Short mmCIF file of C-alpha atoms in Angstrom, two decimals:
data_model
loop_
_atom_site.label_atom_id
_atom_site.label_comp_id
_atom_site.label_asym_id
_atom_site.label_seq_id
_atom_site.Cartn_x
_atom_site.Cartn_y
_atom_site.Cartn_z
CA MET A 1 0.00 0.00 0.00
CA THR A 2 1.25 3.50 -0.78
CA LYS A 3 0.03 7.05 -1.15
CA GLY A 4 -1.44 8.30 -4.41
CA TRP A 5 1.22 10.97 -4.95
CA VAL A 6 3.98 8.38 -4.57
CA TYR A 7 2.28 6.06 -7.06
CA ASN A 8 1.88 8.86 -9.60
CA PHE A 9 5.27 10.51 -9.10
CA PRO A 10 7.29 9.90 -12.30
CA LEU A 11 10.39 8.72 -10.43
CA TYR A 12 8.48 5.98 -8.55
CA HIS A 13 5.51 5.21 -10.80
CA LEU A 14 7.10 2.40 -12.81
CA VAL A 15 8.45 0.68 -9.69
CA CYS A 16 5.08 0.93 -7.93
CA LYS A 17 3.26 -0.44 -10.95
CA MET A 18 5.65 -3.36 -11.48
CA ALA A 19 5.55 -4.21 -7.77
CA ASP A 20 1.75 -4.34 -7.90
CA PHE A 21 1.18 -1.52 -5.41
CA PHE A 22 -2.24 -0.20 -4.51
CA THR A 23 -2.90 3.37 -3.38
CA VAL A 24 -4.87 4.35 -0.29
CA ASP A 25 -6.43 7.13 -2.36
CA GLU A 26 -8.67 4.56 -4.07
CA GLY A 27 -10.84 4.31 -0.97
CA MET A 28 -11.99 1.27 1.01
CA GLU A 29 -14.91 0.30 -1.25
CA SER A 30 -12.67 0.10 -4.31
CA LEU A 31 -9.71 -1.49 -2.52
CA LEU A 32 -11.42 -4.21 -0.52
CA PRO A 33 -12.41 -6.57 -3.38
CA LYS A 34 -9.01 -6.16 -5.05
CA LEU A 35 -7.15 -6.92 -1.84
CA LYS A 36 -9.37 -9.90 -1.03
CA GLU A 37 -8.57 -11.35 -4.44
CA ARG A 38 -4.84 -10.90 -3.81
CA VAL A 39 -5.00 -12.48 -0.35
CA GLU A 40 -6.89 -15.48 -1.71
CA ASN A 41 -4.00 -15.94 -4.15
CA GLY A 42 -1.38 -16.00 -1.37
CA TYR A 43 -0.44 -12.33 -1.16
CA HIS A 44 0.27 -10.41 2.04
CA ILE A 45 -0.63 -6.75 2.50
CA ALA A 46 2.23 -4.46 3.59
CA VAL A 47 1.21 -1.18 5.22
CA PHE A 48 3.21 1.58 6.93
CA PRO A 49 0.60 2.69 9.48
CA GLU A 50 2.41 5.91 10.43
CA GLY A 51 1.65 7.17 6.92
CA SER A 52 4.92 9.09 6.63
CA ARG A 53 8.53 8.89 7.76
CA SER A 54 9.26 10.14 11.27
CA PRO A 55 11.64 13.10 11.56
CA ASP A 56 13.41 11.28 14.42
CA ASP A 57 13.58 7.82 16.02
CA HIS A 58 10.16 8.02 17.68
CA VAL A 59 7.12 6.13 16.38
CA LYS A 60 4.34 8.37 15.11
CA ARG A 61 0.65 7.73 15.74
CA PHE A 62 -0.82 4.86 13.72
CA HIS A 63 -3.60 5.58 11.23
CA LYS A 64 -6.66 3.35 11.55
CA GLY A 65 -7.05 2.31 7.89
CA SER A 66 -4.81 -0.74 7.96
CA PHE A 67 -6.53 -2.07 11.08
CA LEU A 68 -9.92 -1.57 9.45
CA LEU A 69 -8.67 -3.71 6.56
CA ALA A 70 -7.52 -6.40 8.98
CA GLU A 71 -10.94 -6.37 10.64
CA GLN A 72 -12.89 -6.45 7.36
CA MET A 73 -10.81 -9.36 6.03
CA GLU A 74 -10.19 -11.10 9.38
CA LEU A 75 -6.43 -11.07 8.84
CA ASP A 76 -3.61 -11.61 11.30
CA ILE A 77 -1.10 -8.77 11.76
CA VAL A 78 2.67 -9.33 11.69
CA LEU A 79 4.61 -6.47 13.27
CA VAL A 80 7.84 -5.37 11.57
CA TYR A 81 10.35 -3.08 13.29
CA ILE A 82 12.73 -0.93 11.22
CA PHE A 83 15.44 1.23 12.78
CA GLY A 84 18.24 3.34 11.30
CA THR A 85 16.46 4.73 8.25
CA GLY A 86 16.22 8.16 9.88
CA ARG A 87 19.93 8.77 9.38
CA PHE A 88 20.09 6.76 6.17
CA LEU A 89 17.44 8.89 4.46
CA ARG A 90 16.07 11.71 6.55
CA LYS A 91 12.63 13.10 5.88
CA GLY A 92 13.04 15.96 3.39
CA SER A 93 16.38 14.60 2.13
CA PHE A 94 16.81 13.22 -1.39
CA TRP A 95 20.31 11.74 -1.05
CA GLY A 96 20.92 9.04 1.55
CA GLU A 97 23.85 8.70 3.95
CA SER A 98 25.81 5.61 4.87
CA ASN A 99 24.28 4.09 8.00
CA ASP A 100 23.39 0.76 9.59
CA VAL A 101 19.73 -0.19 9.14
CA PHE A 102 18.13 -2.89 11.31
CA ILE A 103 14.96 -4.87 10.55
CA LYS A 104 13.18 -7.25 12.91
CA VAL A 105 10.11 -9.31 12.09
CA GLY A 106 8.05 -9.49 15.25
CA GLU A 107 5.27 -11.76 16.43
CA ARG A 108 2.08 -12.54 14.58
CA ILE A 109 -1.00 -11.05 16.24
CA THR A 110 -3.92 -13.32 15.42
CA PHE A 111 -7.28 -11.85 14.52
CA ASP A 112 -8.80 -13.13 17.79
CA ASP A 113 -5.84 -12.30 20.10
CA PRO A 114 -7.47 -11.50 23.50
CA ARG A 115 -4.84 -8.81 24.23
CA PHE A 116 -6.12 -6.62 21.40
CA THR A 117 -9.90 -6.99 21.49
CA GLY A 118 -12.40 -4.33 20.46
CA ASN A 119 -13.35 -2.57 17.25
CA TYR A 120 -10.66 -1.52 14.78
CA ALA A 121 -10.20 1.91 16.44
CA GLU A 122 -9.62 0.31 19.86
CA ARG A 123 -7.29 -2.31 18.35
CA THR A 124 -5.32 0.47 16.64
CA LYS A 125 -4.61 2.15 19.99
CA LYS A 126 -3.73 -1.11 21.77
CA ILE A 127 -1.43 -2.35 19.03
CA PHE A 128 0.19 1.07 18.73
CA ARG A 129 1.03 1.11 22.45
CA TYR A 130 2.39 -2.43 22.25
CA TYR A 131 4.41 -1.68 19.12
CA ARG A 132 5.93 1.46 20.64
CA GLU A 133 7.07 -0.46 23.74
CA GLN A 134 8.61 -3.22 21.64
CA PHE A 135 10.25 -0.73 19.28
CA GLU A 136 11.96 1.10 22.16
CA ALA A 137 13.44 -2.20 23.34
CA PHE A 138 14.55 -3.05 19.78
CA LYS A 139 16.05 0.43 19.35
CA ALA A 140 18.06 0.00 22.56
CA GLU A 141 19.54 -3.22 21.13
CA CYS A 142 20.49 -1.48 17.88
CA GLN A 143 21.96 1.71 19.33
CA THR A 144 25.32 0.36 20.38
CA THR A 145 28.40 2.57 20.55
CA ARG A 146 29.36 1.21 17.14
CA TYR A 147 26.06 2.44 15.72
CA HIS A 148 26.84 5.98 16.90
CA ARG A 149 30.39 5.97 15.46
CA ARG A 150 29.53 7.89 12.29
CA GLN A 151 27.45 10.43 14.18
CA LEU A 152 30.39 11.07 16.51
CA ILE A 153 32.96 11.40 13.72
CA GLU A 154 30.79 13.90 11.83
CA ASN A 155 31.15 16.34 14.74
CA TYR A 156 34.87 16.74 14.11
CA ILE A 157 34.94 17.04 10.31
CA TYR A 158 34.71 20.84 10.57
CA LYS A 159 38.31 20.98 11.84
CA GLY A 160 39.71 19.41 8.67
CA PRO A 161 41.07 16.04 7.50
CA VAL A 162 43.83 15.67 10.12
CA VAL A 163 41.44 15.87 13.09
CA GLU A 164 38.88 13.76 11.23
CA TYR A 165 41.43 11.02 10.56
CA TYR A 166 42.65 11.09 14.16
CA THR A 167 39.04 10.87 15.37
CA ARG A 168 38.39 7.82 13.19
CA VAL A 169 41.53 6.04 14.35
CA LYS A 170 41.26 6.96 18.03
CA THR A 171 37.60 6.03 18.44
CA LYS A 172 38.09 2.73 16.59
CA MET A 173 41.06 1.84 18.81
CA GLU A 174 38.80 2.51 21.80
CA ASP A 175 36.06 0.27 20.39
CA TYR A 176 33.92 3.42 20.44
CA TYR A 177 34.10 3.47 24.27
CA SER A 178 31.82 0.46 24.72
CA VAL A 179 33.59 -0.56 27.94
CA PHE A 180 33.05 2.83 29.57
CA ASP A 181 29.41 2.84 28.47
CA LYS A 182 28.88 -0.52 30.22
CA ILE A 183 30.63 0.58 33.42
CA ILE A 184 28.93 3.96 33.77
CA PRO A 185 25.25 4.14 34.86
CA LYS A 186 22.72 5.41 32.34
CA LYS A 187 21.66 8.09 34.80
CA ALA A 188 24.63 9.91 36.31
CA LYS A 189 26.49 13.17 36.76
CA ILE A 190 29.96 12.54 35.33
CA VAL A 191 33.21 14.47 35.58
CA ASP A 192 35.83 13.47 32.99
CA LEU A 193 39.24 14.85 33.95
CA GLY A 194 41.48 14.77 30.88
CA CYS A 195 38.71 14.65 28.29
CA GLY A 196 40.83 15.72 25.29
CA TYR A 197 38.58 16.34 22.29
CA GLY A 198 35.56 15.00 24.19
CA TYR A 199 35.08 11.75 22.26
CA LEU A 200 34.16 9.68 25.33
CA ASP A 201 31.87 12.36 26.73
CA LEU A 202 29.97 12.80 23.48
CA MET A 203 29.49 9.05 23.12
CA LEU A 204 28.18 8.79 26.68
CA THR A 205 25.51 11.41 25.92
CA TYR A 206 24.46 9.52 22.78
CA ARG A 207 24.01 6.37 24.82
CA SER A 208 21.75 7.96 27.43
CA ALA A 209 19.73 11.17 27.70
CA GLU A 210 20.07 11.04 31.49
CA ARG A 211 23.82 11.56 31.63
CA GLU A 212 25.16 15.00 32.54
CA ILE A 213 28.87 15.42 31.82
CA ILE A 214 31.61 17.92 32.59
CA GLY A 215 34.75 17.44 30.51
CA VAL A 216 38.00 19.06 31.70
CA ASP A 217 41.33 19.25 29.91
CA TYR A 218 44.61 21.15 30.28
CA ASP A 219 44.84 21.83 26.52
CA GLU A 220 42.92 25.00 25.58
CA GLU A 221 42.84 24.13 21.87
CA LYS A 222 41.24 20.73 22.48
CA ILE A 223 38.64 22.22 24.81
CA ALA A 224 37.82 24.96 22.30
CA LEU A 225 37.31 22.34 19.59
CA ALA A 226 35.16 20.13 21.83
CA ALA A 227 33.03 23.09 22.95
CA ASN A 228 32.11 23.88 19.33
CA ILE A 229 31.04 20.47 18.06
CA PRO A 230 27.55 20.50 16.46
CA ASP A 231 26.05 17.96 18.88
CA ASN A 232 27.04 19.87 21.99
CA SER A 233 24.14 20.24 24.42
CA ASP A 234 23.22 21.56 27.83
CA ARG A 235 24.07 18.11 29.21
CA LEU A 236 27.66 18.42 27.99
CA ASN A 237 29.95 21.12 29.35
CA PHE A 238 33.65 21.47 28.51
CA LYS A 239 36.10 23.43 30.70
CA GLN A 240 39.79 24.22 30.37
CA GLY A 241 41.68 23.58 33.59
CA ASP A 242 44.57 21.96 35.43
CA ILE A 243 43.54 18.94 37.47
CA SER A 244 45.88 19.95 40.29
CA SER A 245 43.88 23.15 40.85
CA PHE A 246 40.46 21.92 39.73
CA GLU A 247 37.53 22.66 42.06
CA PHE A 248 36.04 19.21 42.60
CA GLU A 249 32.27 18.98 43.01
CA PRO A 250 29.82 16.20 43.91
CA ALA A 251 29.41 13.67 41.10
CA ASP A 252 28.26 10.10 40.53
CA VAL A 253 31.25 9.21 38.37
CA TYR A 254 34.80 10.54 38.17
CA ILE A 255 36.99 9.51 35.22
CA PHE A 256 40.78 9.82 34.98
CA SER A 257 41.51 8.35 31.54
CA ASP A 258 45.14 8.48 30.37
CA VAL A 259 45.78 11.65 32.35
CA LEU A 260 47.21 10.96 35.82
CA HIS A 261 50.72 10.31 34.46
CA TYR A 262 50.87 13.99 33.39
CA LEU A 263 50.76 15.02 37.08
CA LYS A 264 53.46 14.90 39.72
CA PRO A 265 53.17 11.92 42.11
CA GLU A 266 51.88 14.00 45.04
CA GLU A 267 49.33 15.67 42.72
CA GLN A 268 48.09 12.28 41.52
CA TRP A 269 47.13 11.08 45.01
CA GLU A 270 45.69 14.46 45.92
CA ALA A 271 43.46 14.41 42.83
CA LEU A 272 42.28 10.87 43.59
CA ASP A 273 41.54 11.81 47.21
CA ASN A 274 39.60 14.90 46.10
CA ALA A 275 37.56 12.91 43.61
CA LEU A 276 36.77 10.26 46.21
CA ALA A 277 35.76 12.91 48.75
CA ASN A 278 33.28 14.34 46.24
CA LEU A 279 31.93 11.03 44.99
CA ASN A 280 28.23 10.59 45.67
CA ALA A 281 26.95 7.54 47.55
CA GLY A 282 27.11 4.49 45.31
CA GLY A 283 29.39 6.36 42.90
CA THR A 284 32.17 5.03 40.68
CA LEU A 285 35.73 6.24 40.23
CA ILE A 286 37.45 5.10 37.03
CA VAL A 287 41.18 5.30 36.37
CA ARG A 288 42.84 4.22 33.14
CA ASP A 289 46.60 4.52 33.04
CA GLY A 290 49.82 2.65 32.47
CA ASP A 291 50.61 0.12 35.20
CA THR A 292 54.35 0.22 35.92
CA ASP A 293 54.13 -3.26 37.45
CA LEU A 294 53.76 -4.60 33.89
CA GLN A 295 57.34 -3.76 33.03
CA GLU A 296 57.59 -5.11 29.47
CA ARG A 297 54.26 -3.69 28.35
CA GLN A 298 55.01 -0.42 30.12
CA LYS A 299 57.76 0.25 27.57
CA GLY A 300 55.13 0.51 24.82
CA THR A 301 52.98 2.87 26.89
CA TRP A 302 55.91 5.11 27.76
CA LEU A 303 57.06 5.25 24.14
CA THR A 304 53.66 6.33 22.76
CA GLU A 305 53.24 9.00 25.45
CA PHE A 306 56.81 10.26 25.03
CA PHE A 307 56.26 10.60 21.30
CA SER A 308 52.87 12.38 21.60
CA THR A 309 54.11 14.91 24.17
CA ASN A 310 57.34 15.71 22.35
CA ILE A 311 55.63 16.47 19.05
CA GLY A 312 53.22 18.73 20.94
CA PHE A 313 50.09 16.68 20.36
CA ASN A 314 49.53 16.23 24.10
CA LYS A 315 50.56 19.12 26.32
CA THR A 316 52.23 18.59 29.69
CA ARG A 317 53.96 20.86 32.18
CA ASN A 318 56.36 18.28 33.70
CA GLU A 319 57.84 14.82 33.21
CA LEU A 320 55.64 11.76 32.92
CA HIS A 321 54.95 9.82 36.13
CA PHE A 322 53.15 6.52 35.68
CA LEU A 323 51.49 4.74 38.59
CA SER A 324 51.84 1.28 40.01
CA GLY A 325 48.75 -0.90 39.88
CA LYS A 326 49.63 -2.33 43.28
CA ALA A 327 49.86 1.20 44.72
CA LEU A 328 46.39 1.98 43.34
CA GLU A 329 45.02 -1.21 44.88
CA SER A 330 46.60 -0.33 48.23
CA TRP A 331 45.00 3.12 48.03
CA ALA A 332 41.66 1.44 47.34
CA ALA A 333 42.02 -0.91 50.32
CA LYS A 334 42.95 2.00 52.63
CA ASN A 335 39.78 3.84 51.56
CA GLY A 336 37.47 0.84 51.79
CA LEU A 337 36.98 0.53 48.03
CA SER A 338 36.46 -2.52 45.89
CA VAL A 339 38.56 -2.55 42.72
CA GLU A 340 38.07 -4.23 39.36
CA ARG A 341 40.91 -4.49 36.84
CA ILE A 342 39.97 -4.48 33.15
CA ASP A 343 42.88 -5.38 30.86
CA LEU A 344 42.06 -5.00 27.17
CA THR A 345 45.49 -4.42 25.63
CA LYS A 346 48.43 -6.69 24.78
CA LYS A 347 51.18 -4.27 23.74
CA THR A 348 50.70 -1.54 26.34
CA SER A 349 50.26 -1.49 30.10
CA ASN A 350 47.05 0.56 30.03
CA ILE A 351 44.67 -0.90 32.61
CA ILE A 352 41.19 0.29 33.56
CA PHE A 353 40.67 0.35 37.32
CA VAL A 354 37.08 0.63 38.52
CA PHE A 355 36.76 1.70 42.16
CA LYS A 356 33.56 1.50 44.21
CA ARG A 357 32.80 1.73 47.90
CA LYS A 358 32.26 -1.72 49.35
CA GLU A 359 28.68 -2.47 50.30
CA LYS A 360 28.12 -2.98 54.01
CA ALA A 361 27.24 -6.52 55.04
#
């Protein structure tokens, strides 16, 4: 089924005719006998009950016509869920964009299903509510960090090919921050100390509308770039600052990702203590850094950081000071914290430490 203007539009007319489309403009009296004849010959009837593409990822209200057809012909209804077409071909856009599109064939709702009783108008409302609930669950499955990768990269194209290429490489190496997304609650106030260009912070906002994030970095140029990305919002705030003099504030999550080794040893422990003191009840403190206990792998970490700081890509005010994993674990024990080690690399000593206050027995 399609609209009359689509059927008659020169660009689509031949396709619609060859595919044996019918138009809703014909009216029910004219359509019903034709559709009955098709169904008797083994055809199914495909209808898009919203009537038009949504401008976003939310399901629009269902029109009643298709459910009237199902009632008149006593047909079962098979729900089909489609996600990703919004970015592939936005409403009002002629040319499509590269994007993942997901399709799921749902359950068959029989004509006499007791969950959806009533006349066709009542069934329309009940099925619409059910469909919307199921679609939200399906959308959550589809919207992984990998799905958002293109959306994230597009935010940095405005700074030219060098930054764009770095963004592509960096985010891919990080697996689009899937680990951080799993660790961090969907509803949280987050402070990211050493945010760089803001890749992690932007991804975290894509993954949940209930995350509020403050990104802090020593490099003014990186902060200026991050603050001007198109998808910046009131939930995402970037600040230039030195961690050693940063005014810590209450938060659900504190992140120190690849940044503590830029501080002096005494500043490192002071920053961790300050973050812990301002961590809300049930909060999480995340540290990713080179573990000097892994001596062979530490050579690779030191080499990459030495190279990036000496060419000026990462700015630092003193020598690099990497931490010992055992020292971090001792600090956690002293402060009554549980600690989880996440080791995802083979050639570097970068370890993710996840600290949480131990639950009382």
